[in-house]
mmCIF file of N, CA and C in Angstrom:
data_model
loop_
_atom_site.group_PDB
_atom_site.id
_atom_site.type_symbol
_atom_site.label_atom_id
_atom_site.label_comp_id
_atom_site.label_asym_id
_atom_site.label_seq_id
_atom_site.Cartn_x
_atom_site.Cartn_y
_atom_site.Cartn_z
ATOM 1 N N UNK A 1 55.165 -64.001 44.918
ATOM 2 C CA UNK A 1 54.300 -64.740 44.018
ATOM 3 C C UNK A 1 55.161 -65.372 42.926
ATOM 4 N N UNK A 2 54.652 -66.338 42.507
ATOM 5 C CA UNK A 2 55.589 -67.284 41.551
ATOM 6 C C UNK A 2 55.496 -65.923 39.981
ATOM 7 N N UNK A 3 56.503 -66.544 39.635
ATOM 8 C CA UNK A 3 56.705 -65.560 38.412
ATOM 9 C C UNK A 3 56.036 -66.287 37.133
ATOM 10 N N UNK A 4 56.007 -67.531 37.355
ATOM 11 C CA UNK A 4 55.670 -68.326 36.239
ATOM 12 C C UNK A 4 54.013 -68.068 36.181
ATOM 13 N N UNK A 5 52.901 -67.903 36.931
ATOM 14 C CA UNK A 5 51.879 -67.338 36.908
ATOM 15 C C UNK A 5 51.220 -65.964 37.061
ATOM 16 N N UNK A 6 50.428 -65.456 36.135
ATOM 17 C CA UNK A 6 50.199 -64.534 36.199
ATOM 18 C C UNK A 6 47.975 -64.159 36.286
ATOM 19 N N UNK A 7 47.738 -63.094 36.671
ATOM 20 C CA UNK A 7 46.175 -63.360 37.303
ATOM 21 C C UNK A 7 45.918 -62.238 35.963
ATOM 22 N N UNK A 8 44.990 -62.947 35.399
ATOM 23 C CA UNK A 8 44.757 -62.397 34.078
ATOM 24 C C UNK A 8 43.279 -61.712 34.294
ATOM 25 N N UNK A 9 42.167 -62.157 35.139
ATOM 26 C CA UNK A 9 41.245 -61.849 35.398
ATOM 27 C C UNK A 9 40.666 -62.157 36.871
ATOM 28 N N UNK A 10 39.658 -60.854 37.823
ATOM 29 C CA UNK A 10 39.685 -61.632 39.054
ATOM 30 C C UNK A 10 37.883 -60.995 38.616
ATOM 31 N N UNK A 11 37.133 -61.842 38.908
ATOM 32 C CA UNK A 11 35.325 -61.353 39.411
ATOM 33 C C UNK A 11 35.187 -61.571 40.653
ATOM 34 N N UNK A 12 35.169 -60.352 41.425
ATOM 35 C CA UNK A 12 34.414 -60.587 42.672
ATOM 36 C C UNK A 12 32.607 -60.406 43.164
ATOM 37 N N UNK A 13 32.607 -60.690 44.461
ATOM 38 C CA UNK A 13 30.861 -60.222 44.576
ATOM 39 C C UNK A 13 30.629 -59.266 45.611
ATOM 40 N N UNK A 14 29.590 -58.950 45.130
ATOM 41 C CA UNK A 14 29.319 -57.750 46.161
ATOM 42 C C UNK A 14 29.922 -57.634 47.485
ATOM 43 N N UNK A 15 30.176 -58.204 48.146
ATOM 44 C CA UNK A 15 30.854 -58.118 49.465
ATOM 45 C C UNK A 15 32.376 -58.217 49.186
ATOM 46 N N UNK A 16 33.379 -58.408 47.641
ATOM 47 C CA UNK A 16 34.274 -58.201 47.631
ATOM 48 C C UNK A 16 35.448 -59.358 48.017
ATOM 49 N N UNK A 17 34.793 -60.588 47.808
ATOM 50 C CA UNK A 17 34.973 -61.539 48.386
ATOM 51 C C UNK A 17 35.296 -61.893 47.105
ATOM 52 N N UNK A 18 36.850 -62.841 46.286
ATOM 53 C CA UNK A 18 36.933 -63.798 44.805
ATOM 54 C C UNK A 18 35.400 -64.493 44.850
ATOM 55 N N UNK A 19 35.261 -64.380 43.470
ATOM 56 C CA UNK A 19 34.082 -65.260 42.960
ATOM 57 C C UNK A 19 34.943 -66.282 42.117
ATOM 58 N N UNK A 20 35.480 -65.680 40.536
ATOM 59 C CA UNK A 20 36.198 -66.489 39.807
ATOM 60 C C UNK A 20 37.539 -65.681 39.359
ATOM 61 N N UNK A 21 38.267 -66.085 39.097
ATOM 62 C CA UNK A 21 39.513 -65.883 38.167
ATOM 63 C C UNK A 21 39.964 -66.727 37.283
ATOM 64 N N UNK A 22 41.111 -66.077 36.387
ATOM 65 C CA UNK A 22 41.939 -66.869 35.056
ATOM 66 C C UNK A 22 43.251 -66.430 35.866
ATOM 67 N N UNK A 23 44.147 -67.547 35.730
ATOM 68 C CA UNK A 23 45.316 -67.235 35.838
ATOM 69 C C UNK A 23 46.187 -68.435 34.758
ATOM 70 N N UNK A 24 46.698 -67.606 34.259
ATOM 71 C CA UNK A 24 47.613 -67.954 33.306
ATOM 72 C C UNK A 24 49.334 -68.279 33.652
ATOM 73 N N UNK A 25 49.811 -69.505 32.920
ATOM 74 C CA UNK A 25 50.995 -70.062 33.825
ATOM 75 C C UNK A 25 51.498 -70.693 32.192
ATOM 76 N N UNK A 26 52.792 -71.376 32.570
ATOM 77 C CA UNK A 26 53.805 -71.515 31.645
ATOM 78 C C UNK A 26 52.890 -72.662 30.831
ATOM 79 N N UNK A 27 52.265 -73.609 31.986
ATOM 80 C CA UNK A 27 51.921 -74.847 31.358
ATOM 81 C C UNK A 27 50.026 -75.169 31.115
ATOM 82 N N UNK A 28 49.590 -73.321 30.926
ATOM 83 C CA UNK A 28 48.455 -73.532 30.191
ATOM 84 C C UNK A 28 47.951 -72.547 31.275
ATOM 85 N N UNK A 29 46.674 -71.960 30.693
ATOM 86 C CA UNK A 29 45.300 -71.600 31.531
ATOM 87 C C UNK A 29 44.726 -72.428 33.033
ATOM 88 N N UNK A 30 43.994 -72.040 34.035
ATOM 89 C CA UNK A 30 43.743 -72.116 35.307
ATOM 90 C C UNK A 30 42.818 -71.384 35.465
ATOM 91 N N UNK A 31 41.189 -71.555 35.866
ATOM 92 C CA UNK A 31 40.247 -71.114 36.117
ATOM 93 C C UNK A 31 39.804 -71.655 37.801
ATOM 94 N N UNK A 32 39.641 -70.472 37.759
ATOM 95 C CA UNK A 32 39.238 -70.351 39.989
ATOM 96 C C UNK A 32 38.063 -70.168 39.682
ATOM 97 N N UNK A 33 37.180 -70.950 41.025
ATOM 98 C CA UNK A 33 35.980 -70.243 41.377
ATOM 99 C C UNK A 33 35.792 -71.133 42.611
ATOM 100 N N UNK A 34 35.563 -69.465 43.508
ATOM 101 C CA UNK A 34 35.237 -69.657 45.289
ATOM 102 C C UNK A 34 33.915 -69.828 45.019
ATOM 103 N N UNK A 35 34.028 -70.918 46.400
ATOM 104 C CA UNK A 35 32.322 -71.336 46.892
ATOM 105 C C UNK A 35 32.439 -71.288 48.211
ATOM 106 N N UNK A 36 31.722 -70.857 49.406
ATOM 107 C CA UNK A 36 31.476 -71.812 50.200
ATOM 108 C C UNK A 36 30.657 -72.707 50.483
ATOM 109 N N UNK A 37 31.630 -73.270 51.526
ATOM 110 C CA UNK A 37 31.639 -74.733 51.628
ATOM 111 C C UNK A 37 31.631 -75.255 53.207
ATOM 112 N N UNK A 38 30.778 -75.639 53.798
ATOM 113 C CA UNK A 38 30.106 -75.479 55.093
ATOM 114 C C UNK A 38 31.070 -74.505 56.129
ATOM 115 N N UNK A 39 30.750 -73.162 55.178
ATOM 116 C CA UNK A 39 31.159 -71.873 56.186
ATOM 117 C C UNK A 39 32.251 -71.162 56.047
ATOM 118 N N UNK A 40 33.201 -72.390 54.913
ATOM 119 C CA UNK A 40 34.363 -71.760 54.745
ATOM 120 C C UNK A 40 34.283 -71.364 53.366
ATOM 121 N N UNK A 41 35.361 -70.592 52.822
ATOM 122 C CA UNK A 41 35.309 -70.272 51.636
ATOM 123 C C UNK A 41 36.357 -70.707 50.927
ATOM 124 N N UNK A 42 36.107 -71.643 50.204
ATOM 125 C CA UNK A 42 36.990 -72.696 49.439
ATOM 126 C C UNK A 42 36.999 -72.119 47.787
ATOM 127 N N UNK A 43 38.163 -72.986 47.112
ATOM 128 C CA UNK A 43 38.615 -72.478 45.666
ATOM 129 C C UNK A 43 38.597 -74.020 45.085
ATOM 130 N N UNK A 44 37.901 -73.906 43.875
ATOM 131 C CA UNK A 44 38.348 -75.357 43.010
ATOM 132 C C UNK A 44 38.670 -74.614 41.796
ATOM 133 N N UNK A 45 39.487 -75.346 40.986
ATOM 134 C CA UNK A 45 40.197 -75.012 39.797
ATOM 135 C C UNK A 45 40.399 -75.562 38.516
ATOM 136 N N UNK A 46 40.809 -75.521 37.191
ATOM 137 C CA UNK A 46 40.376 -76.543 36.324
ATOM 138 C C UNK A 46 42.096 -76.316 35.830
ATOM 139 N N UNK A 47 42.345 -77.134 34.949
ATOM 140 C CA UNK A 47 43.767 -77.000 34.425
ATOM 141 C C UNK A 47 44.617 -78.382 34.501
ATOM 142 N N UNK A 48 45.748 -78.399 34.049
ATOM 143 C CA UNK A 48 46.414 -79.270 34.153
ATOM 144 C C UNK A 48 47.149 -79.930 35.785
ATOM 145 N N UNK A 49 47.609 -80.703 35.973
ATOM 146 C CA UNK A 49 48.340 -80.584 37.193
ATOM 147 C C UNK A 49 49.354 -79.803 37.520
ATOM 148 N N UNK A 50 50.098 -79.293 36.726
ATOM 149 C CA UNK A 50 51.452 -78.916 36.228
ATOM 150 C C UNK A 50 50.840 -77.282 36.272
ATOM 151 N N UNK A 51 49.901 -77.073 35.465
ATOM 152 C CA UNK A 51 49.224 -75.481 35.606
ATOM 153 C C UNK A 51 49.009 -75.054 36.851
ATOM 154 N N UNK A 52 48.160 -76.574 37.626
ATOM 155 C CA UNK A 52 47.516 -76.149 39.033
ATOM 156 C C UNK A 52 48.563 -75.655 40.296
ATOM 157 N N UNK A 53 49.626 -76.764 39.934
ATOM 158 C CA UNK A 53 50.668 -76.142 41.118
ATOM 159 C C UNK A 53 51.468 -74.756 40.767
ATOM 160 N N UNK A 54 51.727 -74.732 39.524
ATOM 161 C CA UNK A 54 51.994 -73.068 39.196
ATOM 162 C C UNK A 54 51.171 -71.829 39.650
ATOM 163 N N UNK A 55 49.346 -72.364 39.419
ATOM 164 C CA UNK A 55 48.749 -71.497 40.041
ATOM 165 C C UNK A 55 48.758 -70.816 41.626
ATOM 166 N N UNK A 56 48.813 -72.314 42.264
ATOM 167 C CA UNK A 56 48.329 -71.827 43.564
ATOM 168 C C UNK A 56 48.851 -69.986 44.364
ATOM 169 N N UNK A 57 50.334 -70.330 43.885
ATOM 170 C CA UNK A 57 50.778 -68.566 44.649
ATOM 171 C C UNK A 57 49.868 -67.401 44.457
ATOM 172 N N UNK A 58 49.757 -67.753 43.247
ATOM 173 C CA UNK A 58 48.511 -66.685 42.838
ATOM 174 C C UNK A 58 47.065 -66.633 43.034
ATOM 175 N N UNK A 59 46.772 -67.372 43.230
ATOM 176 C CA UNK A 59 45.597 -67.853 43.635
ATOM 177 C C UNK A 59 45.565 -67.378 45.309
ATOM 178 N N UNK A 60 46.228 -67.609 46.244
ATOM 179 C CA UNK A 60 46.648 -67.210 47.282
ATOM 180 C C UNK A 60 46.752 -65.746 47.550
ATOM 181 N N UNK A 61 46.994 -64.922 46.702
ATOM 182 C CA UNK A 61 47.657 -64.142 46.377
ATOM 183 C C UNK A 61 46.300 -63.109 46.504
ATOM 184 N N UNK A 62 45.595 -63.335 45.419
ATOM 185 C CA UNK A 62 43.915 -62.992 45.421
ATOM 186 C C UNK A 62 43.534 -63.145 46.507
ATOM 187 N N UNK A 63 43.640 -64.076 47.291
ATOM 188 C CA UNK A 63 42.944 -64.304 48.518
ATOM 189 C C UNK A 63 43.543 -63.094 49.293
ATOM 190 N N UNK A 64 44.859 -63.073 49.335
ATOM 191 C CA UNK A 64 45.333 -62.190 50.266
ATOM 192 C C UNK A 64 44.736 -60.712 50.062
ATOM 193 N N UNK A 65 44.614 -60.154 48.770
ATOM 194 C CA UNK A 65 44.589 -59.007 48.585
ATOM 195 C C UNK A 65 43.103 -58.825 49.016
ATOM 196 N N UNK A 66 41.914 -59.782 48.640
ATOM 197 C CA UNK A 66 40.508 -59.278 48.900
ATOM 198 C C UNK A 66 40.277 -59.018 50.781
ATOM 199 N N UNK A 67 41.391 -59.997 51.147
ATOM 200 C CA UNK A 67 41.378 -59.830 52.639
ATOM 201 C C UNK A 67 41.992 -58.443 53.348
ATOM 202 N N UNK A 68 42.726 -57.879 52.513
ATOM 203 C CA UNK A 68 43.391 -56.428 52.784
ATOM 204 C C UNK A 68 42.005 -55.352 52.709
ATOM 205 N N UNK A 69 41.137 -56.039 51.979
ATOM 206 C CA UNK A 69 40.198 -54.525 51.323
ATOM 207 C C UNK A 69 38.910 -54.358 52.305
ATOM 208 N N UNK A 70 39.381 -55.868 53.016
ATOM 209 C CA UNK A 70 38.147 -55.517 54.235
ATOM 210 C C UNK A 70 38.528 -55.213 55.766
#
């Protein structure tokens, strides 16, 4: 995972699945929130551009771990 981001907060939902997160990065704040999205389960994000590509590892990262717990 990139070092420059870090996952400051994760909300999941009952089935354990990301709902939203904060992840915090060199070049500002990054807010997640999964939806799906005809079937799949997609992430949109708010932040700078520069924040957003810092985020993604981490963001990924979440994904990976909620997928371990099922």
């Amino acid at each position: 995972m990139n070092r420059n981001a870090r996952i400051r907060t994760i909300h999941l939902d009952r089935w354990e699945h990301p709902l939203r997160a904060t992840v915090w990065t060199k070049h500002g704040m990054v807010k997640v929130a999964w939806q799906d999205v005809a079937g799949d389960r997609c992430w949109f994000s708010s932040g700078t551009g520069d924040a957003k590509r810092e985020a993604v590892p981490a963001i990924e990262h979440i994904e990976q771990m909620c997928e371990t717990m099922h």
